Each structure stands twice: as C-alpha cells, then as structure tokens.
Tab-separated table of C-alpha atoms in Angstrom:
chain	number	residue	atom	x	y	z
Y	17	MET	CA	29.795	-13.574	7.432
Y	18	LYS	CA	29.374	-9.852	8.019
Y	19	ILE	CA	26.722	-7.919	6.079
Y	20	ALA	CA	25.886	-4.215	5.984
Y	21	HIS	CA	22.172	-3.450	6.000
Y	22	LEU	CA	21.199	-0.106	4.422
Y	23	SER	CA	17.719	1.157	3.642
Y	24	ASP	CA	15.562	4.093	2.534
Y	25	SER	CA	18.210	6.289	0.914
Y	26	HIS	CA	15.638	8.113	-1.282
Y	27	LEU	CA	18.200	9.292	-3.815
Y	28	GLY	CA	16.933	12.109	-6.001
Y	29	TYR	CA	14.636	13.592	-3.363
Y	30	MET	CA	14.814	17.383	-3.684
Y	31	GLN	CA	13.718	18.166	-0.143
Y	32	TYR	CA	12.497	21.741	0.385
Y	33	HIS	CA	12.972	22.199	-3.409
Y	34	SER	CA	16.693	22.471	-2.698
Y	35	PRO	CA	19.323	21.052	-5.085
Y	36	GLU	CA	21.719	20.980	-2.134
Y	37	ARG	CA	19.379	18.663	-0.233
Y	38	LYS	CA	19.174	16.358	-3.255
Y	39	ARG	CA	22.974	16.124	-3.221
Y	40	ASP	CA	22.867	15.513	0.554
Y	41	PHE	CA	20.906	12.293	0.022
Y	42	LEU	CA	23.524	11.037	-2.430
Y	43	ASP	CA	26.381	12.080	-0.117
Y	44	ALA	CA	24.771	10.162	2.759
Y	45	PHE	CA	24.472	7.023	0.637
Y	46	LYS	CA	28.100	7.331	-0.500
Y	47	LEU	CA	29.260	7.725	3.090
Y	48	ALA	CA	27.237	4.729	4.265
Y	49	VAL	CA	28.732	2.501	1.566
Y	50	GLU	CA	32.265	3.761	2.277
Y	51	ARG	CA	31.853	3.036	5.991
Y	52	ALA	CA	30.416	-0.419	5.254
Y	53	LEU	CA	33.470	-1.290	3.152
Y	54	GLU	CA	35.847	0.119	5.768
Y	55	LEU	CA	34.217	-2.043	8.447
Y	56	GLY	CA	34.677	-5.210	6.416
Y	57	ALA	CA	31.180	-5.899	5.104
Y	58	GLU	CA	31.262	-8.957	2.823
Y	59	VAL	CA	27.813	-8.254	1.371
Y	60	ILE	CA	25.793	-5.022	1.329
Y	61	VAL	CA	21.995	-5.286	1.287
Y	62	HIS	CA	19.539	-2.468	0.641
Y	63	THR	CA	15.931	-3.012	1.709
Y	64	GLY	CA	14.026	-0.623	-0.534
Y	65	ASP	CA	13.612	3.006	-1.588
Y	66	LEU	CA	17.151	3.335	-2.856
Y	67	PHE	CA	15.613	6.009	-5.090
Y	68	GLU	CA	12.871	8.529	-4.382
Y	69	SER	CA	11.180	7.541	-7.646
Y	70	TYR	CA	11.315	4.723	-10.172
Y	71	GLN	CA	12.353	7.437	-12.649
Y	72	PRO	CA	15.389	8.996	-10.918
Y	73	ASP	CA	17.184	12.054	-12.268
Y	74	MET	CA	20.412	11.444	-14.166
Y	75	GLU	CA	22.631	13.048	-11.527
Y	76	SER	CA	21.415	10.643	-8.833
Y	77	LEU	CA	21.525	7.628	-11.140
Y	78	ASP	CA	25.070	8.446	-12.249
Y	79	GLY	CA	26.094	8.941	-8.630
Y	80	VAL	CA	24.803	5.485	-7.685
Y	81	ILE	CA	26.616	3.911	-10.624
Y	82	GLN	CA	29.900	5.468	-9.494
Y	83	VAL	CA	29.402	4.244	-5.914
Y	84	LEU	CA	28.434	0.715	-6.926
Y	85	ARG	CA	31.398	0.465	-9.298
Y	86	GLN	CA	33.651	0.998	-6.287
Y	87	VAL	CA	31.744	-1.714	-4.424
Y	88	LYS	CA	32.177	-4.095	-7.354
Y	89	GLU	CA	35.920	-3.373	-7.511
Y	90	ARG	CA	36.144	-4.537	-3.890
Y	91	LYS	CA	34.302	-7.745	-4.899
Y	92	VAL	CA	31.494	-7.025	-2.427
Y	93	PRO	CA	28.020	-8.016	-3.744
Y	94	PHE	CA	25.195	-5.477	-3.399
Y	95	VAL	CA	21.760	-7.122	-3.007
Y	96	ALA	CA	18.611	-4.989	-3.262
Y	97	ILE	CA	14.833	-4.984	-3.285
Y	98	THR	CA	12.527	-2.134	-4.291
Y	99	GLY	CA	10.324	-0.083	-1.966
Y	100	ASN	CA	7.060	1.794	-2.309
Y	101	HIS	CA	8.829	4.794	-3.864
Y	102	ASP	CA	11.076	3.141	-6.448
Y	103	ARG	CA	9.109	0.059	-7.543
Y	104	ALA	CA	7.689	0.195	-11.076
Y	105	MET	CA	4.051	-0.844	-11.349
Y	106	ARG	CA	3.235	-0.160	-14.995
Y	107	ARG	CA	3.590	-3.142	-17.335
Y	108	GLY	CA	6.718	-3.022	-19.437
Y	109	VAL	CA	8.382	-0.541	-17.070
Y	110	TYR	CA	11.330	-1.634	-14.947
Y	111	PRO	CA	12.721	-0.113	-11.768
Y	112	PRO	CA	16.085	1.679	-12.108
Y	113	HIS	CA	17.672	-1.212	-10.205
Y	114	LYS	CA	17.235	-3.327	-13.350
Y	115	LEU	CA	19.657	-1.082	-15.237
Y	116	LEU	CA	22.132	-1.404	-12.373
Y	117	GLU	CA	21.723	-5.183	-12.430
Y	118	ASN	CA	22.292	-5.278	-16.195
Y	119	LEU	CA	25.526	-3.339	-15.610
Y	120	GLY	CA	26.592	-6.017	-13.168
Y	121	LEU	CA	26.472	-3.629	-10.205
Y	122	LEU	CA	23.824	-5.255	-8.017
Y	123	GLU	CA	21.682	-8.342	-7.470
Y	124	LEU	CA	17.974	-7.457	-7.647
Y	125	ILE	CA	15.235	-9.551	-6.040
Y	126	ASP	CA	11.935	-8.289	-7.477
Y	127	PRO	CA	9.062	-8.682	-6.813
Y	128	LEU	CA	9.719	-11.826	-4.734
Y	129	GLY	CA	12.358	-14.513	-4.818
Y	130	THR	CA	15.691	-15.792	-3.565
Y	131	LYS	CA	19.344	-15.535	-4.523
Y	132	THR	CA	22.335	-17.324	-3.049
Y	133	VAL	CA	25.280	-14.952	-2.687
Y	134	LYS	CA	28.594	-16.004	-1.109
Y	135	GLY	CA	26.879	-19.061	0.318
Y	136	VAL	CA	24.112	-17.059	2.003
Y	137	LEU	CA	20.443	-17.411	1.045
Y	138	PHE	CA	18.879	-13.978	0.475
Y	139	ALA	CA	15.085	-13.924	0.156
Y	140	GLY	CA	13.422	-10.671	-0.830
Y	141	LEU	CA	9.930	-9.180	-0.859
Y	142	ARG	CA	9.460	-5.734	-2.359
Y	143	TYR	CA	6.845	-3.342	-1.014
Y	144	HIS	CA	3.232	-4.481	-1.324
Y	145	PRO	CA	0.134	-3.143	0.478
Y	146	ARG	CA	-1.292	-5.447	3.141
Y	147	VAL	CA	-4.105	-6.681	0.869
Y	148	HIS	CA	-1.443	-8.079	-1.498
Y	149	VAL	CA	0.845	-9.368	1.238
Y	150	LYS	CA	-1.855	-11.680	2.557
Y	151	ARG	CA	-2.039	-13.548	-0.756
Y	152	ILE	CA	1.760	-13.633	-1.134
Y	153	ARG	CA	2.190	-14.930	2.389
Y	154	GLU	CA	-0.292	-17.747	1.872
Y	155	GLN	CA	1.292	-18.832	-1.415
Y	156	PHE	CA	5.025	-18.391	-0.832
Y	157	PHE	CA	6.101	-17.960	2.798
Y	158	ASP	CA	6.050	-21.672	3.690
Y	159	GLY	CA	8.359	-22.364	0.756
Y	160	LEU	CA	10.722	-19.587	1.840
Y	161	SER	CA	10.824	-21.039	5.354
Y	162	GLU	CA	11.800	-24.448	3.969
Y	163	GLU	CA	14.628	-22.893	1.928
Y	164	ALA	CA	15.855	-21.010	4.992
Y	165	ARG	CA	15.936	-24.153	7.114
Y	166	ARG	CA	18.021	-25.933	4.468
Y	167	SER	CA	20.549	-23.077	4.349
Y	168	ASP	CA	23.469	-22.564	6.711
Y	169	LEU	CA	22.926	-18.775	6.726
Y	170	SER	CA	19.869	-16.880	5.520
Y	171	VAL	CA	18.499	-13.318	5.306
Y	172	PHE	CA	14.909	-12.238	4.648
Y	173	MET	CA	14.715	-8.736	3.116
Y	174	PHE	CA	11.391	-6.894	3.075
Y	175	HIS	CA	9.975	-3.378	2.752
Y	176	GLN	CA	6.899	-3.407	4.967
Y	177	ALA	CA	5.893	-1.861	8.264
Y	178	LEU	CA	5.359	-4.370	11.061
Y	179	ASP	CA	2.680	-4.219	13.735
Y	180	PHE	CA	5.087	-3.766	16.660
Y	181	ILE	CA	6.089	-0.368	15.226
Y	182	LEU	CA	2.819	0.867	13.692
Y	183	SER	CA	0.312	-0.926	15.840
Y	184	TYR	CA	-2.981	0.609	14.733
Y	185	GLU	CA	-5.061	-1.198	12.112
Y	186	GLY	CA	-4.304	-0.192	8.532
Y	187	ALA	CA	-0.886	1.275	9.305
Y	188	TYR	CA	1.148	-1.914	8.973
Y	189	GLU	CA	1.558	-4.369	6.105
Y	190	LEU	CA	2.752	-7.393	8.069
Y	191	LEU	CA	2.437	-8.907	11.531
Y	192	VAL	CA	5.644	-10.122	13.148
Y	193	SER	CA	3.916	-13.476	13.595
Y	194	GLU	CA	3.347	-13.679	9.826
Y	195	LEU	CA	7.033	-13.518	8.851
Y	196	PRO	CA	8.460	-16.675	7.267
Y	197	GLU	CA	10.340	-18.715	9.857
Y	198	GLY	CA	13.867	-20.047	9.848
Y	199	PHE	CA	15.908	-16.997	8.800
Y	200	ASP	CA	18.953	-15.821	10.713
Y	201	TYR	CA	18.393	-12.133	10.005
Y	202	TYR	CA	15.266	-10.222	9.010
Y	203	ALA	CA	16.386	-7.049	7.208
Y	204	ALA	CA	13.511	-4.559	7.205
Y	205	GLY	CA	12.940	-1.323	5.340
Y	206	HIS	CA	10.147	1.253	4.944
Y	207	VAL	CA	10.120	2.559	8.538
Y	208	HIS	CA	12.768	5.292	8.904
Y	209	LEU	CA	13.707	4.317	12.432
Y	210	PHE	CA	16.477	2.063	13.699
Y	211	THR	CA	15.037	-0.619	15.931
Y	212	TYR	CA	15.656	-4.308	16.480
Y	213	GLN	CA	14.416	-7.299	18.437
Y	214	LYS	CA	15.207	-10.966	18.912
Y	215	LEU	CA	12.382	-13.119	17.621
Y	216	SER	CA	11.021	-16.095	19.552
Y	217	SER	CA	12.088	-18.271	16.613
Y	218	GLY	CA	15.687	-17.241	17.259
Y	219	GLY	CA	16.238	-14.904	14.328
Y	220	LEU	CA	17.254	-11.250	14.658
Y	221	LEU	CA	14.887	-8.623	13.210
Y	222	ALA	CA	16.034	-5.050	12.546
Y	223	TYR	CA	15.068	-1.908	10.683
Y	224	ALA	CA	18.093	-0.022	9.365
Y	225	GLY	CA	16.363	3.350	9.463
Y	226	ALA	CA	17.318	5.860	6.760
Y	227	THR	CA	20.626	7.217	5.552
Y	228	GLU	CA	19.213	10.764	5.472
Y	229	PHE	CA	16.323	12.550	7.195
Y	230	ARG	CA	13.119	13.082	5.206
Y	231	SER	CA	11.007	14.620	7.979
Y	232	LYS	CA	11.035	16.572	11.197
Y	233	GLN	CA	9.992	13.480	13.131
Y	234	GLU	CA	13.006	11.547	11.855
Y	235	ALA	CA	15.382	14.361	12.832
Y	236	GLN	CA	13.822	14.437	16.320
Y	237	ARG	CA	13.825	10.739	17.123
Y	238	GLY	CA	16.900	9.200	15.559
Y	239	ARG	CA	20.189	9.346	13.761
Y	240	ARG	CA	21.186	8.516	10.217
Y	241	GLY	CA	23.050	5.264	9.704
Y	242	PHE	CA	22.964	1.547	8.922
Y	243	ASN	CA	23.339	-1.879	10.558
Y	244	LEU	CA	26.392	-4.127	10.513
Y	245	VAL	CA	25.397	-7.715	11.259
Y	246	ASN	CA	27.457	-10.833	11.896
Y	247	LEU	CA	25.255	-13.663	10.638
Y	248	GLU	CA	27.153	-16.405	12.470
Y	249	THR	CA	26.996	-14.817	15.920
Y	250	GLY	CA	23.807	-12.749	15.518
Y	251	GLU	CA	25.604	-9.625	16.743
Y	252	LEU	CA	24.389	-6.269	15.433
Y	253	GLU	CA	26.422	-3.062	15.447
Y	254	ARG	CA	24.734	0.266	14.749
Y	255	VAL	CA	26.868	2.561	12.592
Y	256	GLU	CA	25.951	6.242	12.760
Y	257	LEU	CA	26.875	8.552	9.866
Y	258	GLU	CA	28.862	11.586	10.928
Y	259	GLY	CA	29.568	14.812	9.058
Y	260	LEU	CA	26.228	15.063	7.232
Y	261	ARG	CA	24.203	18.262	7.055
Y	262	PRO	CA	23.066	19.266	10.556
Y	263	PHE	CA	19.402	19.499	11.506
Y	264	VAL	CA	18.137	21.780	14.268
Y	265	VAL	CA	14.703	21.027	15.740
Y	266	GLU	CA	13.390	23.512	18.285
Y	267	SER	CA	10.096	24.378	19.989
Y	268	PHE	CA	9.447	27.748	21.635
Y	269	ASN	CA	6.665	30.169	22.535
Y	270	GLN	CA	5.943	33.888	22.534
Y	271	GLU	CA	7.384	34.336	26.036
Y	272	ASN	CA	10.855	32.974	25.241
Y	273	ALA	CA	10.945	33.537	21.465
Y	274	ARG	CA	13.573	36.277	21.355
Y	275	GLU	CA	15.910	34.449	23.721
Y	276	VAL	CA	15.550	31.130	21.874
Y	277	LEU	CA	16.054	32.706	18.457
Y	278	LYS	CA	19.233	34.448	19.591
Y	279	GLU	CA	20.637	31.172	20.932
Y	280	LEU	CA	19.573	29.474	17.728
Y	281	LEU	CA	21.497	31.994	15.630
Y	282	GLU	CA	24.667	31.282	17.606
Y	283	LYS	CA	24.218	27.553	17.103
Y	284	VAL	CA	23.636	27.951	13.360
Y	285	ARG	CA	26.792	30.049	13.008
Y	286	SER	CA	28.837	27.310	14.666
Y	287	PHE	CA	28.135	24.672	12.007
Y	288	ASP	CA	30.523	23.899	9.151
Y	289	LYS	CA	27.668	23.854	6.652
Y	290	PRO	CA	24.283	25.624	6.631
Y	291	PRO	CA	21.787	23.518	8.610
Y	292	VAL	CA	18.142	22.693	8.106
Y	293	VAL	CA	16.131	24.423	10.848
Y	294	LEU	CA	12.709	23.063	11.840
Y	295	LEU	CA	10.769	25.127	14.359
Y	296	THR	CA	7.479	24.937	16.236
Y	297	TYR	CA	6.155	28.253	17.596
Y	298	THR	CA	3.266	28.366	20.075
Y	299	TYR	CA	1.551	31.693	20.675
Y	300	SER	CA	-1.711	33.383	21.630
Y	301	THR	CA	-1.300	37.071	20.758
Y	302	VAL	CA	2.262	37.717	19.487
Y	303	ASP	CA	2.730	36.610	15.897
Y	304	LEU	CA	6.147	35.361	14.834
Y	305	ASN	CA	6.540	38.349	12.500
Y	306	HIS	CA	7.193	40.376	15.635
Y	307	PHE	CA	10.672	38.794	15.623
Y	308	SER	CA	11.359	39.412	11.945
Y	309	ASP	CA	14.798	40.954	12.649
Y	310	LEU	CA	16.052	37.663	14.059
Y	311	LEU	CA	14.195	35.526	11.546
Y	312	GLU	CA	15.793	37.360	8.616
Y	313	GLN	CA	19.238	36.504	9.988
Y	314	LEU	CA	18.203	32.895	10.476
Y	315	TYR	CA	16.935	32.582	6.911
Y	316	SER	CA	20.192	34.014	5.568
Y	317	LEU	CA	22.363	31.548	7.529
Y	318	ALA	CA	20.388	28.296	7.215
Y	319	LEU	CA	19.930	26.174	4.115
Y	320	ALA	CA	16.212	25.849	4.853
Y	321	VAL	CA	13.888	27.036	7.609
Y	322	ARG	CA	10.447	25.540	8.173
Y	323	ILE	CA	8.142	26.843	10.907
Y	324	GLN	CA	4.947	25.327	12.258
Y	325	LYS	CA	2.838	27.870	14.117
Y	326	ILE	CA	0.360	26.730	16.773
Y	327	ARG	CA	-2.077	29.295	18.093
Y	328	GLN	CA	-3.501	28.844	21.588
Y	329	LEU	CA	-7.108	29.986	21.782
Y	330	ASP	CA	-7.476	29.311	25.492
Y	331	GLU	CA	-6.160	26.929	28.139
Y	332	GLN	CA	-8.208	24.026	26.813
Y	333	GLU	CA	-7.973	24.481	23.060
Y	334	THR	CA	-5.131	24.890	20.584
Y	335	VAL	CA	-5.217	25.092	16.804
Y	336	ALA	CA	-2.320	23.792	14.729
Y	337	GLU	CA	-1.867	25.841	11.572
Y	338	SER	CA	-0.556	22.888	9.608
Y	339	ARG	CA	-2.086	19.460	9.060
Y	340	SER	CA	-1.179	16.594	6.786
Y	341	TYR	CA	-3.223	15.857	3.683
Y	342	ALA	CA	-4.207	12.551	5.281
Y	343	ASP	CA	-5.667	14.408	8.274
Y	344	TYR	CA	-7.796	16.605	6.017
Y	345	LEU	CA	-8.921	13.598	3.997
Y	346	LYS	CA	-9.997	11.738	7.144
Y	347	LEU	CA	-11.951	14.786	8.328
Y	348	PHE	CA	-13.643	15.208	4.944
Y	349	MET	CA	-14.569	11.529	4.594
Y	350	GLY	CA	-15.748	11.507	8.204
Y	351	GLU	CA	-18.165	14.330	7.414
Y	352	LEU	CA	-19.437	12.241	4.486
Y	353	LYS	CA	-19.900	9.317	6.917
Y	354	ALA	CA	-17.702	7.133	4.701
Y	355	PRO	CA	-17.142	3.573	5.987
Y	356	PRO	CA	-13.786	2.881	7.679
Y	357	LYS	CA	-12.541	0.706	4.793
Y	358	ALA	CA	-13.156	3.549	2.348
Y	359	VAL	CA	-11.222	5.938	4.586
Y	360	GLU	CA	-8.315	3.467	4.779
Y	361	LEU	CA	-8.352	3.122	0.989
Y	362	GLY	CA	-8.327	6.891	0.562
Y	363	VAL	CA	-5.373	7.355	2.913
Y	364	GLU	CA	-3.450	4.547	1.201
Y	365	LEU	CA	-4.086	6.030	-2.256
Y	366	LEU	CA	-3.003	9.446	-1.027
Y	367	SER	CA	0.448	8.150	-0.072
Y	368	ALA	CA	0.831	5.755	-3.005
Y	369	SER	CA	2.771	6.420	-6.187
Y	370	PRO	CA	0.527	7.152	-9.222
Y	371	ASP	CA	1.480	3.902	-10.930
Y	372	SER	CA	0.364	1.778	-7.975
Y	373	VAL	CA	-3.129	3.325	-7.764
Y	374	PRO	CA	-4.839	0.983	-10.310
Y	375	GLU	CA	-3.425	-2.107	-8.591
Y	376	ILE	CA	-4.467	-0.931	-5.120
Y	377	VAL	CA	-8.018	-0.119	-6.306
Y	378	GLU	CA	-8.320	-3.416	-8.190
Y	379	HIS	CA	-7.341	-5.450	-5.139
Y	380	PHE	CA	-9.660	-3.426	-2.901
Y	381	VAL	CA	-12.586	-4.141	-5.229
Y	382	ARG	CA	-11.563	-7.792	-5.567
Y	383	GLU	CA	-11.462	-8.217	-1.771
Y	384	GLU	CA	-14.806	-6.513	-1.270
Y	385	LEU	CA	-16.666	-8.361	-4.048
Y	386	GLY	CA	-15.134	-11.772	-3.432
Y	387	GLU	CA	-16.442	-14.408	-5.857
Y	388	LEU	CA	-18.701	-11.832	-7.479
Y	389	TYR	CA	-15.616	-10.087	-8.867
Y	390	GLY	CA	-14.771	-13.131	-10.993
Y	391	GLU	CA	-18.315	-13.349	-12.332
Y	392	ILE	CA	-18.295	-9.688	-13.331
Y	393	GLU	CA	-14.874	-10.089	-14.961
Y	394	GLU	CA	-16.131	-13.040	-17.044
Y	395	ARG	CA	-19.220	-11.148	-18.193
Y	396	LEU	CA	-17.136	-8.143	-19.217
Y	397	LYS	CA	-14.918	-10.402	-21.343
Y	398	LYS	CA	-18.005	-11.589	-23.236
Y	399	CYS	CA	-19.189	-8.049	-23.951
C-alpha cells in the first residue's frame, strides 16, 4: 500500500499581497497531487492547513474542487485533517473540508477519530494547543493504540509540533514519547520542514513539510514537496516539486553590495518566471538607498522583493531593523515582569486564529484555577 503524504498547502494565502502568489499556492498543490497520482499513490493524506483560513476565497475553493474531482475519477481516496489555520472553532461553523466531504471529494477526520480506507486504519487529530492535547491524550490515545495493533496497516495523522523539532518549552504541542503506539506511519503536519525518524516502537514518523514556501526561513532550509510512503515495507521517498516560482535568498553588506546586486540581477533575468527575492543587508554607514539604481531594476524584474536591514553600531553590537510581533510582545511583557505562563499565553494568542482565542483562554484559566474553576462556574449558573 503506497500513500502520498501532503501537508500545509495554505491555499488562499495572498503572500506579499500578491494575487500571483495566491495562485502559486494553488499551483503547487495541483502539482503535488498530479505527481502523487503519477507515482501510483493509492491513498493521498493531507495533515492540516490545506487552506490558509477556514473561510477560503472562492477561487481557491473552486481550484481544490477541480483537483479533488480528478483524484476521485482515479478512485484514489483523499483523507484529511484540519490544522491551526483552517479549523473552525465557532459553534455551528464547519471547516471548508466539510463541504468537500459532502461533495464526496475527501474523507475528513475532525476533530479526532478513525476511518478505515482501502483496508488501512487512518487515525486523525486536528490541531490543538498543548493544554488541550494533554486531556485528549489521556482520554483517547490508549484506545487508538489498541485499534492500531488490531489493524494490518495503520496511519496516525496529526497537526502538532513535536519536541525533537521545537525543543524549547511552550513551542511544541506533543512529545514523541506521548504519541499513541502501534502505528506503521506517523504523518505529521504543522512544521514546514521535511524530516523523518524511525521510532523505537518500530513505526516511521515524518513531517511532509509544505508544498509552497511561506517564509524566508523555509526558502533557506528546504524544498517544497511531499512524502511517498510504502506502508508494507516502511520505505519513504521524498518527492520534490519542480517548476514552481523561484526564491532567491541572499545576504550581503555595504562592502560587496554593488557586486552582489549586479550578480543578483543576472540571476533574476535567467528565470522563466519572476522570482521572490529575500535579502538581508548589513551596514554601518552606507544605507541601501545608495544603490537605488540597481534596486530599481531588481524591483522591476522580481515578483516581490523584501529586504531586512541590519545596522552595525560597533564590533560588539548590531541592531536588526525588523523583529517579529512575538519578540516585541516578549520584551513588553518582560518589562511588566509578567510571569512566564502569561508570556507563553500571550505568544500563543498572538499566533492563534481569532476564533480559537476564547477556547485557548478558557483552557488556560481552567488549568490555572483547577477545581476552583468548577466552583466558580456553578455559582455563575445560579446567578
């Protein structure tokens, strides 16, 4: 049994406010599915964030429908879970995957459950913050392990970061040691990096990465693609996607700026389609505007150009002119002497979708108050 493992396609994401980039994400997904079918995948699984939002634009939704209709015509099941971007948290609101399931185009496992497809047990866990995962693990993982052991072939699909990738406290949702046992393949999403390892229990664990780049870090460290896995033999083949929009990531300084920019222009001209150019410029006295003649040419040739400028004050100190919102929040809360748990909550809320905020806050309060939370809840009901 050969399955294709895709993840984190983020369809509908208008990166750099560019309609072309939004279409790039759909093109990458189409290409991944086409390649999976060409390579003989008998089932395609997607481990979360198929869409950028649980309310995708009509162009992206229609594009997915067209792709999945082709998959259905080939009689290849498409099994999916939702991620942190495309899950629906509000009551009475469904993720877009539900529409696709109602059209007979995919099998959705949400928020947790199992489906048997072509004789293979597929268990799925959508994205949940770590405070929720602990409760889910205690209540359901033993049962999932028993089902896996009774099945000839089994796959556990989840959309959480594991500790071996994001090792610092608060960054991961699951420990590797906490995964349910007995599965042949652990199909992971959420981390946009292809990586895999053989577990001590014998199963194969792998992240499929993303089908398109969402950040400079992703363009620097990896390639776009998916995993092709033979469940009987445990063999994994990495399939890279070719022909997508090129990314150019370059670092330079005021001493070599003119030379690097000239070489960069030649590279940009050589591509079949306008690339995305991501630059880091380090300087002390010569601002980048000094090279405006070359920059104007670069802007005219590239689809998008983003530049991070880092000013060196002296040999010991540098100042980066761009920081993430999370960095600023940590600095601000540090000045207020906020406790570490409050800082973690703030960072988590900053990256969460608006609909998930009430649930995250409720569980934070519930964890902190313990039994007192129930007493307060009962008193409020009597008011």
